[in-house]
Tab-separated table of C-alpha atoms in Angstrom:
chain	number	residue	atom	x	y	z
A	1	MET	CA	-4.673	18.090	-21.049
A	2	THR	CA	-5.557	20.660	-19.235
A	3	LEU	CA	-8.496	21.227	-16.156
A	4	ALA	CA	-11.003	23.445	-16.075
A	5	ALA	CA	-9.426	26.593	-14.451
A	6	ASP	CA	-12.205	27.914	-12.660
A	7	ALA	CA	-12.768	24.451	-10.638
A	8	VAL	CA	-9.270	24.442	-10.325
A	9	ASP	CA	-9.206	27.691	-8.652
A	10	ARG	CA	-11.792	26.900	-6.113
A	11	ILE	CA	-9.869	24.277	-4.970
A	12	VAL	CA	-6.507	26.080	-4.638
A	13	ARG	CA	-8.433	28.696	-2.619
A	14	ILE	CA	-10.197	26.716	-0.467
A	15	ALA	CA	-6.267	24.885	0.697
A	16	LEU	CA	-4.655	28.419	0.262
A	17	ASP	CA	-7.084	29.950	3.213
A	18	GLU	CA	-6.653	27.076	5.345
A	19	ASP	CA	-2.955	27.661	5.039
A	20	ALA	CA	-2.529	30.842	5.434
A	21	PRO	CA	-5.921	32.715	6.596
A	22	TRP	CA	-4.908	35.650	8.183
A	23	GLY	CA	-1.056	35.740	5.790
A	24	ASP	CA	2.478	34.391	6.405
A	25	ILE	CA	3.716	35.295	9.402
A	26	THR	CA	6.724	34.123	9.206
A	27	SER	CA	7.729	35.551	6.148
A	28	GLU	CA	6.240	38.727	7.116
A	29	LEU	CA	8.610	38.989	9.981
A	30	LEU	CA	11.715	37.879	8.326
A	31	ILE	CA	11.825	38.844	4.643
A	32	SER	CA	11.366	42.372	3.379
A	33	GLU	CA	8.634	42.585	1.013
A	34	ASP	CA	10.889	43.963	-1.922
A	35	VAL	CA	12.674	40.899	-1.881
A	36	GLN	CA	12.609	38.347	-5.178
A	37	VAL	CA	13.641	34.983	-5.452
A	38	THR	CA	13.987	31.947	-8.145
A	39	ALA	CA	13.097	28.840	-6.774
A	40	VAL	CA	13.397	25.539	-8.844
A	41	LEU	CA	11.019	23.021	-8.522
A	42	ALA	CA	13.292	19.316	-8.139
A	43	ALA	CA	12.439	15.808	-8.492
A	44	ARG	CA	14.194	13.798	-5.544
A	45	GLU	CA	12.803	10.424	-7.353
A	46	ASP	CA	11.779	9.231	-10.478
A	47	GLY	CA	8.122	9.102	-11.744
A	48	VAL	CA	5.444	10.697	-14.181
A	49	LEU	CA	4.185	14.531	-13.795
A	50	ALA	CA	0.819	15.803	-13.024
A	51	GLY	CA	-0.582	18.642	-11.714
A	52	GLU	CA	1.714	21.793	-13.610
A	53	GLN	CA	-1.404	23.868	-14.060
A	54	VAL	CA	-2.746	23.265	-10.064
A	55	PHE	CA	1.069	24.164	-9.035
A	56	ALA	CA	1.159	27.520	-10.995
A	57	ALA	CA	-2.285	28.521	-10.177
A	58	ALA	CA	-1.708	28.584	-6.432
A	59	MET	CA	1.545	30.640	-7.064
A	60	ARG	CA	-0.514	33.065	-9.323
A	61	LEU	CA	-3.575	32.981	-6.799
A	62	VAL	CA	-1.391	34.276	-3.858
A	63	ASP	CA	0.300	36.358	-6.146
A	64	ALA	CA	-0.195	37.084	-10.093
A	65	ALA	CA	3.279	38.619	-10.363
A	66	THR	CA	4.426	35.378	-9.576
A	67	LEU	CA	5.957	33.593	-12.791
A	68	VAL	CA	6.239	29.302	-13.313
A	69	THR	CA	7.518	27.706	-15.712
A	70	PHE	CA	7.603	24.461	-16.359
A	71	SER	CA	10.449	22.418	-18.622
A	72	VAL	CA	8.419	18.952	-18.108
A	73	ARG	CA	4.807	18.330	-19.044
A	74	ASP	CA	2.280	16.481	-17.172
A	75	ALA	CA	2.144	12.841	-18.590
A	76	GLU	CA	5.759	12.535	-19.016
A	77	LEU	CA	8.300	10.940	-17.174
A	78	PHE	CA	10.894	12.758	-15.036
A	79	THR	CA	14.269	11.375	-13.342
A	80	ALA	CA	15.892	12.322	-9.375
A	81	GLY	CA	17.226	15.303	-9.532
A	82	GLN	CA	16.098	16.511	-12.581
A	83	ILE	CA	14.398	20.300	-12.751
A	84	LEU	CA	11.067	19.993	-13.863
A	85	ALA	CA	9.890	23.894	-13.395
A	86	THR	CA	11.112	27.180	-12.128
A	87	VAL	CA	9.164	29.706	-10.089
A	88	SER	CA	10.370	33.623	-9.882
A	89	GLY	CA	8.679	36.236	-7.906
A	90	SER	CA	8.284	38.015	-4.394
A	91	ALA	CA	9.998	35.926	-2.074
A	92	ARG	CA	7.346	36.642	0.657
A	93	SER	CA	4.387	35.303	-2.190
A	94	VAL	CA	6.577	32.167	-3.401
A	95	LEU	CA	6.743	31.012	0.437
A	96	ARG	CA	3.295	31.493	0.748
A	97	GLY	CA	2.239	29.316	-1.887
A	98	GLU	CA	5.005	26.652	-1.724
A	99	ARG	CA	3.054	24.130	0.673
A	100	VAL	CA	0.182	24.395	-1.093
A	101	ALA	CA	1.715	23.812	-4.731
A	102	LEU	CA	3.807	21.265	-3.194
A	103	ASN	CA	0.813	19.467	-1.552
A	104	PHE	CA	-0.818	19.266	-4.831
A	105	ILE	CA	1.838	18.237	-7.599
A	106	GLN	CA	3.609	15.653	-5.533
A	107	ARG	CA	0.170	13.996	-4.683
A	108	MET	CA	-0.680	13.869	-8.068
A	109	SER	CA	2.558	12.981	-9.079
A	110	GLY	CA	2.276	10.158	-6.936
A	111	VAL	CA	-1.214	8.865	-8.629
A	112	ALA	CA	0.107	9.018	-12.133
A	113	THR	CA	3.630	7.361	-10.925
A	114	LEU	CA	1.505	4.801	-9.430
A	115	THR	CA	-1.077	4.305	-12.346
A	116	ALA	CA	2.013	4.142	-14.787
A	117	LYS	CA	3.120	0.766	-12.905
A	118	TYR	CA	-0.496	-0.387	-12.840
A	119	VAL	CA	-0.795	0.368	-17.281
A	120	ALA	CA	2.840	-1.154	-17.897
A	121	GLU	CA	1.662	-4.781	-16.450
A	122	THR	CA	-1.089	-4.381	-19.034
A	123	ALA	CA	0.919	-4.465	-22.188
A	124	GLY	CA	-0.062	-6.873	-24.462
A	125	THR	CA	-3.886	-7.394	-23.779
A	126	LYS	CA	-6.753	-5.113	-24.621
A	127	ALA	CA	-7.271	-4.304	-20.243
A	128	ARG	CA	-7.702	-1.089	-19.300
A	129	ILE	CA	-6.524	0.428	-15.894
A	130	VAL	CA	-9.525	2.500	-14.635
A	131	ASP	CA	-9.577	4.510	-11.207
A	132	THR	CA	-12.867	4.133	-8.737
A	133	ARG	CA	-15.049	6.879	-6.399
A	134	LYS	CA	-12.632	5.946	-3.624
A	135	THR	CA	-10.617	9.721	-4.383
A	136	THR	CA	-9.516	11.916	-1.268
A	137	PRO	CA	-13.091	14.184	-0.710
A	138	GLY	CA	-12.870	17.371	-2.726
A	139	LEU	CA	-10.095	16.299	-4.877
A	140	ARG	CA	-11.555	13.855	-7.570
A	141	LEU	CA	-11.092	16.450	-9.988
A	142	LEU	CA	-7.407	16.440	-9.560
A	143	GLU	CA	-6.450	12.877	-8.691
A	144	ARG	CA	-8.334	11.544	-11.794
A	145	TYR	CA	-6.769	13.664	-14.179
A	146	ALA	CA	-3.505	12.821	-12.389
A	147	VAL	CA	-5.077	9.025	-13.656
A	148	ARG	CA	-5.020	10.075	-16.683
A	149	CYS	CA	-1.462	11.579	-16.961
A	150	GLY	CA	-0.252	7.765	-15.992
A	151	GLY	CA	-1.882	6.341	-18.631
A	152	GLY	CA	-4.951	5.080	-17.339
A	153	PHE	CA	-8.578	5.639	-17.497
A	154	ASN	CA	-11.374	6.951	-15.349
A	155	HIS	CA	-14.648	5.526	-14.402
A	156	ARG	CA	-18.091	7.214	-14.083
A	157	TYR	CA	-16.982	10.345	-12.056
A	158	SER	CA	-19.819	10.334	-9.368
A	159	LEU	CA	-23.106	8.411	-9.113
A	160	SER	CA	-25.258	10.578	-11.542
A	161	ASP	CA	-23.029	9.310	-14.478
A	162	ALA	CA	-24.436	5.829	-14.640
A	163	VAL	CA	-26.205	3.165	-13.421
A	164	LEU	CA	-23.613	0.700	-11.132
A	165	ALA	CA	-25.761	-1.591	-9.138
A	166	LYS	CA	-23.710	-3.435	-6.464
A	167	ASP	CA	-24.549	-6.053	-3.971
A	168	ASN	CA	-26.339	-3.756	-1.590
A	169	HIS	CA	-28.727	-2.197	-4.437
A	170	LEU	CA	-29.384	-6.138	-5.728
A	171	ALA	CA	-30.167	-7.175	-2.243
A	172	ILE	CA	-32.666	-4.701	-1.775
A	173	VAL	CA	-34.036	-4.947	-5.372
A	174	THR	CA	-35.000	-8.675	-4.723
A	175	ASP	CA	-35.636	-8.151	-1.156
A	176	GLY	CA	-32.691	-11.075	-0.152
A	177	GLY	CA	-32.894	-12.889	-3.028
A	178	LYS	CA	-37.078	-13.218	-2.785
A	179	LYS	CA	-37.547	-11.803	-6.175
A	180	ASP	CA	-35.995	-12.404	-9.590
A	181	LEU	CA	-33.338	-10.790	-10.389
A	182	THR	CA	-33.552	-10.952	-14.075
A	183	ALA	CA	-37.029	-9.156	-13.674
A	184	ALA	CA	-35.950	-6.749	-11.454
A	185	LEU	CA	-32.873	-5.604	-13.818
A	186	ARG	CA	-35.218	-5.398	-16.859
A	187	GLU	CA	-37.516	-3.404	-15.324
A	188	ALA	CA	-35.080	-0.955	-14.414
A	189	ARG	CA	-33.548	-1.151	-17.823
A	190	ARG	CA	-36.862	-0.535	-19.092
A	191	ARG	CA	-36.965	2.864	-17.281
A	192	LEU	CA	-33.422	4.024	-17.892
A	193	PRO	CA	-32.757	6.339	-20.857
A	194	HIS	CA	-31.306	4.477	-23.994
A	195	THR	CA	-27.398	6.683	-23.542
A	196	THR	CA	-26.838	5.653	-19.990
A	197	HIS	CA	-24.246	3.059	-19.154
A	198	PHE	CA	-26.117	0.441	-17.381
A	199	GLU	CA	-23.732	-1.949	-15.292
A	200	VAL	CA	-23.736	-4.813	-12.721
A	201	GLU	CA	-21.852	-6.121	-10.116
A	202	VAL	CA	-21.484	-9.485	-9.431
A	203	ASP	CA	-19.706	-11.485	-6.740
A	204	ARG	CA	-20.210	-15.478	-7.646
A	205	PRO	CA	-20.634	-17.156	-11.111
A	206	ASP	CA	-23.936	-18.232	-10.570
A	207	GLN	CA	-25.290	-14.566	-10.721
A	208	ILE	CA	-24.214	-14.202	-14.813
A	209	GLU	CA	-26.223	-15.649	-16.511
A	210	PRO	CA	-29.597	-13.771	-14.636
A	211	VAL	CA	-27.630	-10.606	-15.419
A	212	LEU	CA	-27.031	-10.644	-18.837
A	213	ALA	CA	-30.750	-11.789	-19.713
A	214	ALA	CA	-31.628	-8.602	-18.078
A	215	GLY	CA	-29.588	-6.801	-21.443
A	216	VAL	CA	-26.592	-4.700	-19.202
A	217	ASN	CA	-23.716	-3.276	-20.734
A	218	THR	CA	-21.394	-3.951	-18.385
A	219	ILE	CA	-20.816	-6.704	-15.660
A	220	MET	CA	-18.310	-6.445	-12.889
A	221	LEU	CA	-16.811	-9.299	-11.406
A	222	ASP	CA	-16.106	-8.661	-7.649
A	223	ASN	CA	-13.582	-10.392	-5.808
A	224	PHE	CA	-13.230	-13.272	-7.972
A	225	THR	CA	-10.255	-15.895	-8.559
A	226	THR	CA	-8.033	-15.534	-11.865
A	227	ASP	CA	-9.605	-18.926	-12.874
A	228	GLN	CA	-12.708	-17.570	-12.207
A	229	MET	CA	-12.266	-14.685	-13.842
A	230	ARG	CA	-11.109	-16.530	-16.857
A	231	ASP	CA	-14.229	-18.921	-17.021
A	232	ALA	CA	-16.404	-15.637	-16.513
A	233	VAL	CA	-14.984	-14.047	-20.105
A	234	LYS	CA	-15.311	-17.277	-21.880
A	235	GLN	CA	-19.222	-17.426	-20.859
A	236	ILE	CA	-19.842	-13.889	-21.496
A	237	ASN	CA	-18.287	-14.163	-24.996
A	238	GLY	CA	-18.729	-10.415	-25.943
A	239	ARG	CA	-22.178	-9.991	-24.444
A	240	ALA	CA	-21.354	-7.680	-22.350
A	241	LEU	CA	-18.035	-5.571	-21.213
A	242	VAL	CA	-16.225	-7.370	-18.480
A	243	GLU	CA	-14.939	-5.309	-15.293
A	244	ALA	CA	-12.436	-6.951	-12.817
A	245	SER	CA	-12.646	-5.272	-8.950
A	246	GLY	CA	-12.074	-5.984	-5.606
A	247	GLY	CA	-8.701	-5.763	-3.676
A	248	VAL	CA	-6.846	-5.214	-7.362
A	249	GLN	CA	-3.105	-4.687	-6.541
A	250	LEU	CA	-0.062	-4.194	-8.207
A	251	PRO	CA	1.351	-8.067	-8.243
A	252	ARG	CA	-2.167	-9.575	-10.000
A	253	ILE	CA	-2.210	-7.045	-12.422
A	254	ARG	CA	-0.806	-9.014	-15.237
A	255	GLU	CA	-2.685	-12.227	-14.748
A	256	ILE	CA	-5.696	-10.131	-14.660
A	257	ALA	CA	-5.179	-8.956	-17.561
A	258	GLU	CA	-4.472	-12.076	-19.199
A	259	THR	CA	-7.669	-13.718	-18.228
A	260	GLY	CA	-9.385	-11.357	-21.472
A	261	VAL	CA	-11.275	-8.949	-19.164
A	262	ASP	CA	-11.841	-5.627	-20.593
A	263	ILE	CA	-11.143	-3.254	-17.852
A	264	ILE	CA	-9.266	-3.451	-14.282
A	265	SER	CA	-10.514	-0.870	-11.483
A	266	VAL	CA	-8.415	-0.065	-8.991
A	267	GLY	CA	-9.210	1.687	-5.983
A	268	ALA	CA	-5.369	1.671	-4.582
A	269	LEU	CA	-4.617	4.370	-7.527
A	270	THR	CA	-5.978	7.027	-5.493
A	271	HIS	CA	-6.726	5.743	-1.476
A	272	SER	CA	-3.397	4.705	-1.147
A	273	VAL	CA	-1.128	6.515	-3.245
A	274	ARG	CA	1.996	7.901	-1.854
A	275	ALA	CA	2.822	11.645	-2.531
A	276	LEU	CA	6.181	11.638	-4.481
A	277	ASP	CA	9.077	13.733	-2.981
A	278	LEU	CA	9.705	16.584	-4.814
A	279	GLY	CA	11.177	19.930	-3.604
A	280	LEU	CA	10.983	23.545	-4.093
A	281	ASP	CA	14.586	25.002	-3.480
A	282	ILE	CA	15.465	29.085	-3.623
A	283	GLU	CA	18.376	29.101	-5.758
A	284	ASP	CA	19.117	32.888	-5.511
A	285	SER	CA	17.594	36.739	-4.409
């Protein structure tokens, strides 16, 4: 798996400019410009790697002569104490890129590691773990890549990619329930290109049949109980994909997956993730 290099560079440049807008006055004061170092990226806890390309970009954009070599690759497991990569180059350059490079790879590896835990709970079922648009502003590309590194899948990338009519949309198009839901969705479907996916959220079981009658592709069950999900899967019976959503947490994943839903969307993968503990340690100079 790779990310578009120009997109990565754009994100990393913003972070580097934020972190050292006029240089690194500490390193420039204390360290001679001719000092060379080798540092290692070490894991201080178990996890799944994500972000090698972004880490390397941070070092490269500070100084193209800095050499970064990974011994563990994206989507691979690692254990506490393991060396993930080596970095060699100017001491000033390595120190200037260190925090930004670590910030990215720690957060991305945290996303991948958390995703892998959710995915493991779906083993033996058909359910896919997918992310949501609840991402850090400006970092969606990286966080969603990290979800894939953890074995998960991506939902629509943006509002431009697919139709997903949620409760507020439905309240408006039905004028607070005064207009027929099926008719409103059918009219929308008629105007939609045939290649565009159409998903509708329901928050009550009685909405399922009116939504199905409109010929949608996916029905999202919002904050349904496990029993309600199981009943909904039987009711829908393959007429649309079924997505479970709303307050989904790790302890519930197994029981949700076993209801027969096709998709479980989890905002926590990106909005509540903890950065993994990785460190960059100077070995010699």
